[in-house]
Coordinates of C-alpha atoms and ligand atoms in Angstrom, one line a residue:
M678 CA 10.2 -5.8 -29.2
A679 CA 9.9 -2.6 -26.6
K680 CA 8.7 -3.6 -23.3
T681 CA 5.7 -2.7 -20.7
L682 CA 6.6 -2.1 -17.6
I683 CA 4.6 -3.6 -14.6
P684 CA 5.7 -2.8 -11.4
V685 CA 3.6 -4.3 -8.6
L686 CA 3.5 -3.2 -4.9
G687 CA 3.9 -5.0 -1.7
D688 CA 0.1 -4.7 -1.1
Q689 CA -0.9 -5.8 -4.7
L690 CA -0.1 -9.4 -4.5
S691 CA -3.4 -10.5 -6.8
L692 CA -3.1 -12.4 -9.6
S693 CA -6.2 -10.6 -11.4
L694 CA -4.4 -7.4 -10.8
S695 CA -5.7 -4.2 -12.8
S696 CA -2.5 -3.8 -14.9
L697 CA -2.0 -7.1 -15.5
R698 CA -5.2 -7.4 -17.3
H699 CA -4.6 -7.5 -21.1
A700 CA -0.8 -7.5 -20.9
D701 CA 1.2 -9.7 -23.4
R702 CA 3.2 -11.8 -21.2
K703 CA 6.0 -12.2 -24.2
D704 CA 6.3 -8.2 -24.0
A705 CA 5.8 -7.4 -20.1
V706 CA 7.9 -7.3 -17.4
I707 CA 6.7 -7.1 -13.9
L708 CA 9.2 -5.3 -11.5
M709 CA 8.6 -6.4 -7.8
A710 CA 11.2 -4.2 -5.6
E711 CA 12.0 -4.2 -1.9
V712 CA 12.7 -0.4 -1.1
A713 CA 13.6 1.4 2.1
A714 CA 11.3 4.1 1.3
E715 CA 8.5 1.5 1.6
A716 CA 10.0 -0.3 4.6
D717 CA 10.7 3.1 6.7
Y718 CA 7.5 5.4 5.7
A719 CA 5.9 4.4 9.2
P720 CA 8.5 2.3 12.0
H721 CA 6.4 -0.7 10.8
H722 CA 6.2 -3.8 13.1
R723 CA 8.8 -6.5 12.2
K724 CA 6.4 -8.8 11.9
K725 CA 4.8 -6.7 9.4
L726 CA 8.0 -6.4 7.5
A727 CA 8.5 -9.8 7.3
F728 CA 5.1 -10.6 6.2
V729 CA 5.4 -7.8 3.5
F730 CA 8.7 -9.3 2.2
S731 CA 8.1 -12.7 2.3
A732 CA 4.9 -12.7 0.7
M733 CA 6.5 -10.1 -2.2
R734 CA 8.8 -13.1 -3.1
H735 CA 6.3 -15.8 -3.1
H736 CA 4.1 -13.9 -5.3
A737 CA 7.1 -13.3 -7.9
A738 CA 7.2 -17.2 -8.0
A739 CA 3.4 -17.0 -8.2
L740 CA 3.7 -15.0 -11.2
R741 CA 6.6 -16.7 -13.0
A742 CA 4.8 -20.1 -12.5
E743 CA 1.6 -18.1 -14.5
G744 CA 4.4 -17.6 -17.5
W745 CA 5.1 -13.6 -16.3
E746 CA 9.0 -12.4 -16.3
V747 CA 9.6 -11.1 -13.0
D748 CA 12.5 -8.8 -12.1
Y749 CA 12.4 -9.1 -8.2
V750 CA 14.7 -6.5 -6.2
R751 CA 15.6 -7.3 -2.8
L752 CA 16.1 -4.7 0.3
D753 CA 19.9 -5.9 0.4
D754 CA 20.7 -6.2 -3.3
D755 CA 23.5 -4.2 -4.6
G756 CA 22.8 -1.1 -6.3
N757 CA 18.9 -1.2 -5.1
E758 CA 18.4 2.8 -4.9
G759 CA 15.6 2.7 -2.0
S760 CA 12.5 3.8 -3.7
L761 CA 9.6 2.5 -5.9
G762 CA 10.2 5.4 -8.7
A763 CA 14.0 5.2 -8.6
E764 CA 13.4 1.3 -8.6
A765 CA 11.1 1.7 -11.4
A766 CA 13.3 4.0 -13.7
R767 CA 16.2 1.9 -13.2
A768 CA 14.0 -1.2 -14.1
A769 CA 13.1 0.7 -17.2
K770 CA 16.4 1.2 -18.6
R771 CA 17.6 -2.2 -17.8
H772 CA 14.5 -3.8 -19.9
G773 CA 14.3 -1.1 -22.5
A774 CA 10.8 -0.4 -21.5
A775 CA 8.7 1.9 -23.9
R776 CA 5.8 2.6 -21.1
I777 CA 4.9 1.8 -17.6
V778 CA 1.5 0.2 -16.6
V779 CA 0.8 0.3 -12.5
T780 CA -2.4 -0.4 -10.3
E781 CA -3.0 2.7 -8.0
P782 CA -1.6 2.7 -4.8
G783 CA -3.2 2.1 -1.4
E784 CA -2.1 5.6 -0.2
H785 CA -2.0 9.8 -1.5
R786 CA 1.9 9.9 -0.8
L787 CA 2.6 7.1 -3.4
M788 CA -0.5 8.1 -6.0
A789 CA 1.3 11.7 -5.5
E790 CA 4.7 10.1 -6.2
M791 CA 3.5 7.9 -9.3
R792 CA 1.9 10.9 -10.9
G793 CA 5.3 12.4 -11.2
W794 CA 7.1 9.4 -12.9
E795 CA 5.8 10.0 -16.3
E796 CA 8.0 13.5 -15.7
A797 CA 10.5 12.0 -14.0
L798 CA 11.1 9.0 -16.2
G799 CA 10.4 10.3 -19.4
L800 CA 7.9 7.6 -20.0
P801 CA 4.2 7.4 -20.5
V802 CA 2.9 6.2 -17.1
E803 CA -1.0 5.1 -17.3
I804 CA -2.3 4.5 -13.7
R805 CA -5.3 1.9 -13.3
E806 CA -8.1 1.8 -10.5
D807 CA -7.6 -0.7 -8.4
D808 CA -10.6 -2.5 -9.2
R809 CA -10.2 -5.6 -6.2
F810 CA -12.7 -3.2 -4.3
L811 CA -16.7 -3.7 -4.5
A812 CA -17.2 -0.3 -4.9
S813 CA -15.3 1.9 -7.5
H814 CA -14.1 5.4 -6.5
S815 CA -16.8 6.7 -8.6
E816 CA -19.3 4.6 -7.3
F817 CA -18.5 5.4 -3.6
D818 CA -18.6 9.4 -4.9
A819 CA -21.9 8.9 -6.4
W820 CA -23.3 7.1 -3.2
A821 CA -22.2 9.8 -1.0
E822 CA -22.9 12.6 -3.1
G823 CA -25.3 14.9 -1.6
R824 CA -25.9 13.0 1.5
K825 CA -25.7 15.5 4.7
Q826 CA -24.4 12.3 6.8
L827 CA -22.5 9.4 5.7
R828 CA -23.3 6.7 7.5
M829 CA -22.2 3.2 6.8
E830 CA -25.3 1.2 7.5
Y831 CA -26.7 2.8 4.3
F832 CA -23.9 2.0 2.3
Y833 CA -23.5 -1.5 3.6
R834 CA -27.3 -2.3 2.3
E835 CA -26.3 -1.1 -1.0
M836 CA -23.6 -3.4 -1.0
R837 CA -25.9 -6.2 0.0
K838 CA -28.1 -5.4 -2.7
K839 CA -25.5 -5.3 -5.5
T840 CA -23.8 -8.2 -4.2
G841 CA -27.0 -10.3 -3.5
L842 CA -25.1 -11.7 -0.2
L843 CA -27.7 -12.9 2.5
M844 CA -30.5 -11.7 0.2
E845 CA -33.5 -13.6 -0.6
E846 CA -35.7 -12.1 -3.4
G847 CA -34.4 -9.0 -2.5
E848 CA -35.3 -8.9 1.2
P849 CA -32.5 -9.4 3.8
A850 CA -32.0 -13.0 4.8
G851 CA -33.7 -13.0 8.3
G852 CA -35.9 -10.0 7.7
R853 CA -33.6 -7.5 9.0
W854 CA -30.2 -5.9 7.5
N855 CA -28.3 -6.2 10.9
F856 CA -27.8 -8.2 13.9
D857 CA -25.2 -6.3 15.7
A858 CA -27.5 -6.1 18.6
E859 CA -26.9 -9.6 18.9
N860 CA -22.9 -9.4 18.6
R861 CA -22.1 -8.3 21.8
K862 CA -22.1 -10.9 24.4
P863 CA -19.0 -11.3 26.4
A864 CA -16.8 -14.3 26.8
S865 CA -15.2 -16.4 29.3
D866 CA -12.6 -19.0 29.6
D867 CA -14.5 -22.0 29.7
L868 CA -16.0 -21.6 26.5
F869 CA -14.4 -23.3 23.5
I870 CA -11.8 -21.2 22.0
P871 CA -9.9 -22.5 18.8
D872 CA -6.5 -22.6 18.6
A873 CA -5.0 -19.4 16.2
F874 CA -3.8 -20.8 12.6
A875 CA -0.1 -20.9 12.5
A876 CA 2.1 -21.7 9.3
E877 CA 5.3 -23.0 9.7
P878 CA 8.1 -20.7 7.8
D879 CA 9.6 -22.5 4.7
E880 CA 13.4 -21.4 3.8
E881 CA 12.2 -18.4 1.8
T882 CA 10.5 -17.0 5.2
E883 CA 13.7 -17.9 6.9
A884 CA 15.8 -15.8 5.0
V885 CA 13.6 -12.9 5.0
L886 CA 13.4 -13.2 8.8
E887 CA 17.0 -13.0 8.9
M888 CA 17.3 -10.3 7.0
V889 CA 14.8 -8.1 8.9
E890 CA 16.9 -9.1 12.3
R891 CA 19.8 -8.2 10.7
L892 CA 18.6 -4.8 8.9
F893 CA 16.0 -3.5 11.7
P894 CA 17.1 -4.7 15.1
D895 CA 15.7 -1.8 16.7
R896 CA 11.9 -1.6 15.2
F897 CA 9.0 -2.4 17.4
G898 CA 7.4 -5.8 18.1
D899 CA 8.9 -9.3 18.3
L900 CA 10.0 -11.3 15.0
R901 CA 9.5 -14.5 16.4
P902 CA 7.7 -17.0 16.5
F903 CA 6.6 -16.3 13.0
R904 CA 3.2 -17.9 11.8
F905 CA 1.9 -15.8 9.4
A906 CA 1.1 -17.3 5.7
V907 CA 2.7 -15.8 3.1
T908 CA 1.3 -17.5 0.2
R909 CA -2.4 -17.6 -1.2
A910 CA -2.7 -21.1 -0.1
G911 CA -1.4 -20.3 2.8
A912 CA -4.0 -17.8 3.4
E913 CA -6.8 -20.1 2.0
A914 CA -5.7 -22.1 4.8
A915 CA -6.1 -19.3 7.1
L916 CA -9.7 -19.0 5.9
D917 CA -10.7 -22.2 6.4
H918 CA -9.6 -22.9 9.9
F919 CA -11.4 -19.5 10.6
I920 CA -14.5 -20.6 8.9
E921 CA -14.3 -24.3 10.4
H922 CA -13.6 -23.4 14.0
A923 CA -14.4 -19.8 15.0
L924 CA -17.0 -18.1 12.4
P925 CA -20.2 -20.0 14.6
R926 CA -19.0 -18.0 17.9
F927 CA -17.8 -14.8 16.1
G928 CA -21.2 -13.0 15.7
D929 CA -22.2 -14.0 19.4
H930 CA -18.7 -12.6 20.8
Q931 CA -17.5 -10.5 18.1
D932 CA -16.8 -7.4 21.0
A933 CA -15.5 -9.5 23.7
M934 CA -12.0 -9.3 25.3
L935 CA -10.2 -11.8 27.5
N936 CA -7.1 -11.2 28.6
G937 CA -3.9 -13.6 27.1
R938 CA -6.4 -14.5 24.3
P939 CA -5.4 -12.2 21.6
F940 CA -7.3 -14.0 18.5
L941 CA -10.8 -15.3 20.2
W942 CA -13.3 -16.1 17.3
H943 CA -12.0 -13.7 15.0
S944 CA -10.4 -14.4 11.8
V945 CA -7.0 -12.9 11.7
I946 CA -7.3 -12.7 7.7
S947 CA -6.9 -8.7 7.3
L948 CA -3.5 -8.8 6.7
Y949 CA -3.6 -11.3 3.8
L950 CA -6.8 -9.6 2.5
N951 CA -5.3 -6.2 2.4
A952 CA -2.0 -7.5 0.4
G953 CA -4.0 -9.4 -2.0
L954 CA -3.5 -13.2 -1.3
L955 CA -7.4 -13.2 -0.4
E956 CA -10.5 -11.4 -2.5
P957 CA -13.4 -9.8 -0.7
L958 CA -16.4 -11.2 -2.6
S959 CA -14.9 -14.9 -2.6
I960 CA -14.2 -14.6 1.2
C961 CA -17.9 -13.5 2.0
R962 CA -19.1 -16.1 -0.7
R963 CA -17.7 -18.8 1.6
V964 CA -19.4 -17.3 4.6
E965 CA -22.6 -17.1 3.3
E966 CA -22.3 -20.9 2.0
A967 CA -21.5 -22.1 5.2
W968 CA -24.4 -20.5 6.8
R969 CA -26.6 -21.7 4.2
A970 CA -25.2 -25.4 4.9
G971 CA -26.1 -24.8 8.9
A972 CA -22.3 -24.5 9.8
A973 CA -22.7 -20.7 11.3
P974 CA -25.5 -19.0 12.5
L975 CA -26.8 -15.7 10.7
N976 CA -25.7 -13.4 13.2
A977 CA -22.3 -14.8 12.5
A978 CA -22.1 -14.4 8.6
E979 CA -24.3 -11.2 8.7
G980 CA -21.7 -9.6 11.1
Y981 CA -18.7 -11.0 9.5
I982 CA -20.1 -10.0 5.9
R983 CA -20.6 -6.5 6.8
Q984 CA -17.2 -5.8 8.4
I985 CA -16.0 -6.8 4.6
I986 CA -18.5 -5.0 2.5
G987 CA -19.4 -2.9 4.8
W988 CA -17.0 -1.1 6.9
R989 CA -13.9 -1.9 4.8
E990 CA -15.6 -0.5 1.6
F991 CA -16.6 2.2 3.7
V992 CA -13.7 3.3 4.8
R993 CA -11.6 2.9 1.7
G994 CA -14.2 5.4 0.2
I995 CA -14.3 8.1 2.9
Y996 CA -10.4 7.7 2.6
W997 CA -9.8 8.6 -1.0
R998 CA -13.1 11.1 -1.1
E999 CA -11.5 13.1 1.7
G1000 CA -8.0 13.8 0.3
P1001 CA -5.0 14.0 1.9
D1002 CA -5.9 16.7 4.2
Y1003 CA -7.9 14.2 6.5
L1004 CA -4.5 12.8 7.9
R1005 CA -4.1 15.9 10.0
R1006 CA -7.9 16.6 11.0
N1007 CA -8.2 17.4 14.8
A1008 CA -11.8 18.3 14.9
L1009 CA -11.2 17.9 19.3
G1010 CA -8.1 20.0 19.2
A1011 CA -6.4 17.0 20.8
H1012 CA -2.2 18.0 21.3
R1013 CA -1.0 15.7 23.9
P1014 CA 2.0 13.5 23.0
L1015 CA 1.3 9.5 22.5
P1016 CA 2.7 8.1 26.1
A1017 CA 5.6 6.3 25.7
F1018 CA 3.8 3.2 27.1
Y1019 CA 2.1 2.6 23.7
W1020 CA 5.6 1.6 22.6
T1021 CA 6.3 -0.7 25.7
G1022 CA 2.9 -2.0 27.1
E1023 CA 4.3 -1.1 30.4
T1024 CA 1.5 0.2 32.1
D1025 CA -0.8 -0.8 35.5
M1026 CA -3.8 -0.1 33.3
A1027 CA -4.3 -4.2 32.9
C1028 CA -6.7 -4.0 29.3
M1029 CA -4.3 -1.4 27.7
A1030 CA -1.1 -3.8 29.0
D1031 CA -2.7 -6.6 27.4
A1032 CA -3.7 -5.1 24.1
I1033 CA -0.6 -3.5 23.7
G1034 CA 1.5 -6.3 24.7
Q1035 CA -0.1 -8.7 22.2
T1036 CA 0.1 -6.4 19.6
K1037 CA 3.9 -6.1 20.3
R1038 CA 3.9 -9.8 20.2
E1039 CA 1.4 -10.4 17.1
A1040 CA 1.3 -7.5 14.9
Y1041 CA -2.3 -7.8 15.8
A1042 CA -5.4 -6.7 18.2
H1043 CA -8.7 -7.4 17.2
H1044 CA -11.3 -4.4 16.5
I1045 CA -12.7 -3.7 20.1
Q1046 CA -8.9 -3.5 21.5
R1047 CA -8.0 -1.1 18.9
L1048 CA -11.3 0.8 19.4
M1049 CA -12.6 0.6 22.9
V1050 CA -9.0 0.2 25.1
T1051 CA -6.0 2.3 23.0
G1052 CA -8.2 4.0 21.0
N1053 CA -10.6 4.7 23.4
F1054 CA -7.8 5.8 26.2
A1055 CA -6.5 8.1 23.0
L1056 CA -9.4 9.7 22.9
L1057 CA -10.2 10.1 26.4
A1058 CA -7.1 11.2 27.1
G1059 CA -6.7 13.6 24.3
I1060 CA -4.0 12.4 22.5
D1061 CA -2.8 14.2 19.2
P1062 CA -4.7 12.2 16.3
H1063 CA -2.1 12.4 14.0
E1064 CA 0.6 10.5 16.4
V1065 CA -1.8 7.7 17.3
H1066 CA -2.5 7.3 13.8
E1067 CA 1.4 7.2 13.3
W1068 CA 1.2 4.2 15.7
Y1069 CA -1.5 2.5 14.2
L1070 CA 0.0 2.6 11.0
A1071 CA 3.2 1.1 12.5
V1072 CA 2.1 -1.8 14.8
Y1073 CA -0.2 -3.9 12.8
A1074 CA 0.1 -6.3 10.2
D1075 CA -2.7 -5.0 8.0
A1076 CA -1.6 -1.3 8.3
Y1077 CA -2.1 0.5 4.9
E1078 CA -3.4 3.7 5.1
W1079 CA -6.5 4.0 3.4
V1080 CA -8.0 1.8 5.6
E1081 CA -6.2 2.8 9.0
A1082 CA -6.4 6.3 8.9
P1083 CA -10.2 6.4 8.4
N1084 CA -10.5 3.7 11.4
T1085 CA -7.8 5.8 13.7
L1086 CA -8.8 9.6 12.8
G1087 CA -12.7 8.9 12.2
M1088 CA -14.0 6.1 14.3
A1089 CA -11.6 5.9 17.5
L1090 CA -10.8 9.5 17.6
F1091 CA -13.5 11.4 15.9
A1092 CA -10.9 13.6 14.5
D1093 CA -12.9 14.2 11.2
G1094 CA -15.8 15.7 13.5
G1095 CA -18.6 13.3 12.5
L1096 CA -17.8 12.3 9.1
L1097 CA -17.3 8.8 9.6
A1098 CA -19.4 7.7 13.4
S1099 CA -22.4 9.6 14.6
K1100 CA -21.2 10.4 18.1
P1101 CA -17.6 9.7 19.6
Y1102 CA -16.6 6.0 20.8
A1103 CA -16.2 7.3 24.2
A1104 CA -16.6 4.8 26.9
S1105 CA -15.6 4.6 30.6
G1106 CA -14.1 1.5 32.8
A1107 CA -17.5 -0.1 32.8
Y1108 CA -17.7 -0.7 29.3
I1109 CA -14.8 -2.5 29.4
D1110 CA -15.5 -4.7 32.7
R1111 CA -18.7 -5.3 30.8
M1112 CA -16.6 -6.9 27.9
S1113 CA -13.9 -8.2 29.3
D1114 CA -12.1 -9.9 32.3
H1115 CA -9.2 -7.4 32.7
C1116 CA -10.8 -5.1 35.6
G1117 CA -10.8 -8.4 37.7
R1118 CA -7.0 -8.6 37.6
C1119 CA -6.0 -4.7 37.3
R1120 CA -4.4 -3.0 40.2
F1121 CA -7.2 -0.2 39.7
D1122 CA -10.9 -0.5 40.8
V1123 CA -13.0 -0.2 37.8
K1124 CA -16.2 0.7 40.3
A1125 CA -14.5 3.6 42.0
K1126 CA -14.4 6.9 40.0
T1127 CA -12.0 9.1 41.8
G1128 CA -9.2 8.6 43.7
P1129 CA -5.5 7.3 43.2
K1130 CA -7.2 3.5 43.0
A1131 CA -10.0 4.4 40.4
C1132 CA -9.8 3.2 36.9
P1133 CA -8.2 6.1 34.7
F1134 CA -10.9 5.6 32.1
N1135 CA -14.0 6.6 34.7
A1136 CA -12.2 10.1 35.3
L1137 CA -11.3 10.3 32.0
Y1138 CA -14.6 9.7 30.4
W1139 CA -16.1 12.5 31.9
D1140 CA -13.3 14.9 32.0
F1141 CA -13.3 14.4 28.0
I1142 CA -17.0 15.2 28.1
A1143 CA -16.8 18.2 30.0
R1144 CA -13.7 19.3 28.2
N1145 CA -15.8 18.7 24.6
E1146 CA -19.0 20.1 25.6
K1147 CA -18.8 23.3 23.1
T1148 CA -18.0 21.0 20.2
L1149 CA -20.2 17.9 21.5
R1150 CA -23.5 19.0 23.3
G1151 CA -25.2 19.4 20.2
N1152 CA -24.6 16.1 19.5
P1153 CA -28.6 14.3 19.5
R1154 CA -26.6 11.0 20.8
L1155 CA -25.1 12.1 23.6
G1156 CA -27.8 14.5 25.1
P1157 CA -28.5 11.8 28.0
V1158 CA -25.0 12.0 28.8
Y1159 CA -24.7 15.8 29.3
S1160 CA -27.9 15.7 31.3
T1161 CA -26.2 13.3 33.7
W1162 CA -23.0 15.3 33.6
G1163 CA -25.5 18.5 34.5
R1164 CA -27.2 16.9 37.1
M1165 CA -24.2 15.8 39.0
K1166 CA -23.0 17.8 42.0
P1167 CA -20.4 20.3 41.3
E1168 CA -18.2 18.8 44.0
A1169 CA -18.4 15.2 42.3
R1170 CA -17.8 17.0 38.9
D1171 CA -14.8 18.8 40.1
A1172 CA -13.3 15.9 41.7
L1173 CA -13.7 13.6 38.3
R1174 CA -11.7 16.5 36.5
A1175 CA -8.9 16.8 39.3
S1176 CA -8.6 13.2 39.4
A1177 CA -8.4 13.4 35.4
A1178 CA -6.1 16.3 35.4
R1179 CA -3.8 14.4 38.2
F1180 CA -3.4 11.0 35.8
L1181 CA -2.8 13.0 32.7
A1182 CA 0.2 14.7 34.6
S1183 CA 1.5 11.7 35.2
L1184 CA 1.9 10.1 31.8
Ligands
LIG834 P1 -12.1 -10.0 12.0 O1 -12.9 -9.5 13.2 O2 -12.8 -11.1 11.9 O3 -13.1 -9.0 10.9 C1 -13.0 -9.5 9.4 C2 -12.6 -8.7 8.7 O4 -13.7 -7.3 8.5 C3 -11.1 -8.3 8.7 O5 -10.2 -8.8 8.2 C4 -11.1 -6.6 8.2 O6 -10.6 -7.2 6.5 C5 -13.0 -6.1 8.0 N1 -13.0 -5.2 8.9 C6 -13.4 -5.2 9.9 N2 -13.6 -4.1 10.8 C7 -13.3 -3.2 10.0 C8 -13.1 -2.1 9.6 N3 -13.6 -1.3 10.8 N4 -12.5 -1.3 9.0 C9 -11.9 -2.2 7.4 N5 -12.1 -3.4 7.7 C10 -12.8 -4.2 8.8 N6 -8.1 -3.0 9.8 C11 -7.1 -3.2 8.6 O7 -7.4 -3.7 8.1 N7 -5.8 -2.3 8.8 C12 -5.7 -1.1 9.8 O8 -4.8 -0.6 9.4 C13 -7.1 -0.9 10.8 N8 -6.5 0.0 11.5 C14 -7.6 -0.1 12.6 C15 -7.3 1.1 13.7 C16 -8.3 1.1 14.4 C17 -8.1 2.7 15.6 C18 -9.4 0.7 14.3 C19 -10.6 0.7 15.4 C20 -10.1 -0.6 13.5 C21 -8.8 -0.6 12.7 N9 -9.2 -1.6 11.4 C22 -8.5 -1.8 10.6 C23 -10.1 -2.8 11.7 C24 -10.2 -3.9 12.5 O9 -9.8 -3.7 13.5 C25 -9.3 -4.8 11.7 O10 -9.6 -5.5 10.2 C26 -9.5 -6.7 12.1 O11 -9.3 -6.1 13.6 C27 -8.8 -7.2 11.9 O12 -8.5 -8.7 12.6 P2 -9.4 -9.6 11.8 O13 -9.0 -10.1 10.2 O14 -9.3 -10.9 12.9 O15 -10.8 -9.2 11.4
LIG835 C1 4.8 -2.2 3.5 C2 5.5 -2.4 2.4 C3 6.6 -2.5 3.0 C4 6.8 -2.6 4.5 N1 7.6 -2.8 2.0 C5 7.2 -2.5 0.8 C6 8.2 -2.9 -0.5 O1 9.4 -3.1 0.1 N2 7.8 -2.2 -1.5 C7 6.6 -2.4 -1.9 O2 6.6 -2.5 -3.2 N3 5.5 -2.4 -1.0 C8 6.0 -2.6 0.3 N4 5.3 -2.2 1.1 C9 3.8 -1.9 0.7 C10 3.3 -0.2 0.2 O3 3.9 0.4 1.4 C11 2.0 -0.2 -0.3 O4 1.7 -0.5 -1.5 C12 1.7 1.1 -0.2 O5 1.4 1.9 1.3 C13 0.1 1.8 -0.7 O6 -0.8 0.9 0.0

């Protein structure tokens, strides 16, 4: 009987994947392949590599337990040809496959490659939509069509209505769609901060850690200690841990930062969700249940659900709608190279050192660290958006282009000219001081605006505003900022710009 070959990628670790649906287990072979091309298209953090390979190996075992035949190719197997296309071709020959069925990948790069498989392999190839999201491509496009501006808030409301999450008789629970204004409290060390969830590596994970150590000795990031879960059950345990210990405070302190406290009340589940070990709707239902049971306040449940059915779905819609050209957008004409300290964390700016240092250790930083520290710095300093994009794609365990690129280019860097965000998320040191305890331990003075001791974010902020006046002055949300700039004495403006220029020259 001619077989159907079903390649399953490293971020398609879901038992309900569209390519597996309606397949007859007797006539199908699943191919999972660890390949150099995927390990190398970005210089992935070593923890990310270990997570992906170990989770793939555990998923292969889970599929076998469900009765599937799985052909698994390890990265160091003899004969591994190093790319998904070449491995699909080899496997198709090995099994005498008559056709290939695959779920669409999460990247334009691989989508283009897969579209060429039919010709390259001489077999019919069916590419199915990835329906592990709440909004299909056509649903998002229909929502976006004809709108002058795409705003997450309106899309989010549609997703709330569609799913019924936090809805009561057709109205949003609590009478409001959005409790964001109640999600901006700073934090302090004397609040109860839960321990991070930690899984124990099993034998398979140990083998992967050794392989990554051996094959990627020079890659960015600490490999050990390795505490990520690598199975569906482990990911569920991480979610349970979050709901029990951190969700109640997630809302209040979502935007807070504390030195040496990488996880605070965040869930740290994006790597599992993006890999397919958790499903978005069931996570949100669990969070809603916690609220209904009185175990979490509404601002926490709403704030959390908004990230998943709002932001996550919204950025994916934009990624696919805008096409590959999105990756090269540079609306503010920023061309400075990425400073070397993004790879070392060696900088005197305490907030940057903390965010980059933990990124190196954990392959994780929470949203405000990514947006308002490393992202904000890159925006203000005019770093080339594509270089920044390549950095974010590499350093986080949850990074896949469909979710990383719109967040980096659209949200953090305004490189899409305001498609995703209504104004640049630019902020001076005062924001970081308000939301964190970094400034008190920094060698720079956050209250000083100019001079060698002044927090670099201050002069850089005004330099950014001045430098981009032509493009940004017309933005209604920046009206007050340009009025303040206009009211400053020329000497004060010159001093800010000179201070910024000195700092930028030192990078
Ligand atoms: P929590 O704070 O606990 O939030 C819950 C979940 O909501 C997350 O797990 C995630 O699935 C979802 N979520 C929250 N914010 C966003 C968002 N803006 N976009 C999409 N999903 C969101 N997220 C990624 O999953 N992969 C990336 O590569 C990525 N790159 C980013 C780059 C930049 C510059 C910025 C500003 C944000 C990026 N994000 C990315 C979004 C966000 O920072 C992470 O999803 C979040 O920090 C993951 O940690 P967590 O699981 O503890 O999230
Ligand atoms: C991220 C990643 C890595 C590091 N390695 C593999 C791999 O060896 N084999 C595989 O099938 N997938 C891997 N992935 C995930 C893919 O890069 C991911 O599927 C694409 O980026 C599309 O989202």
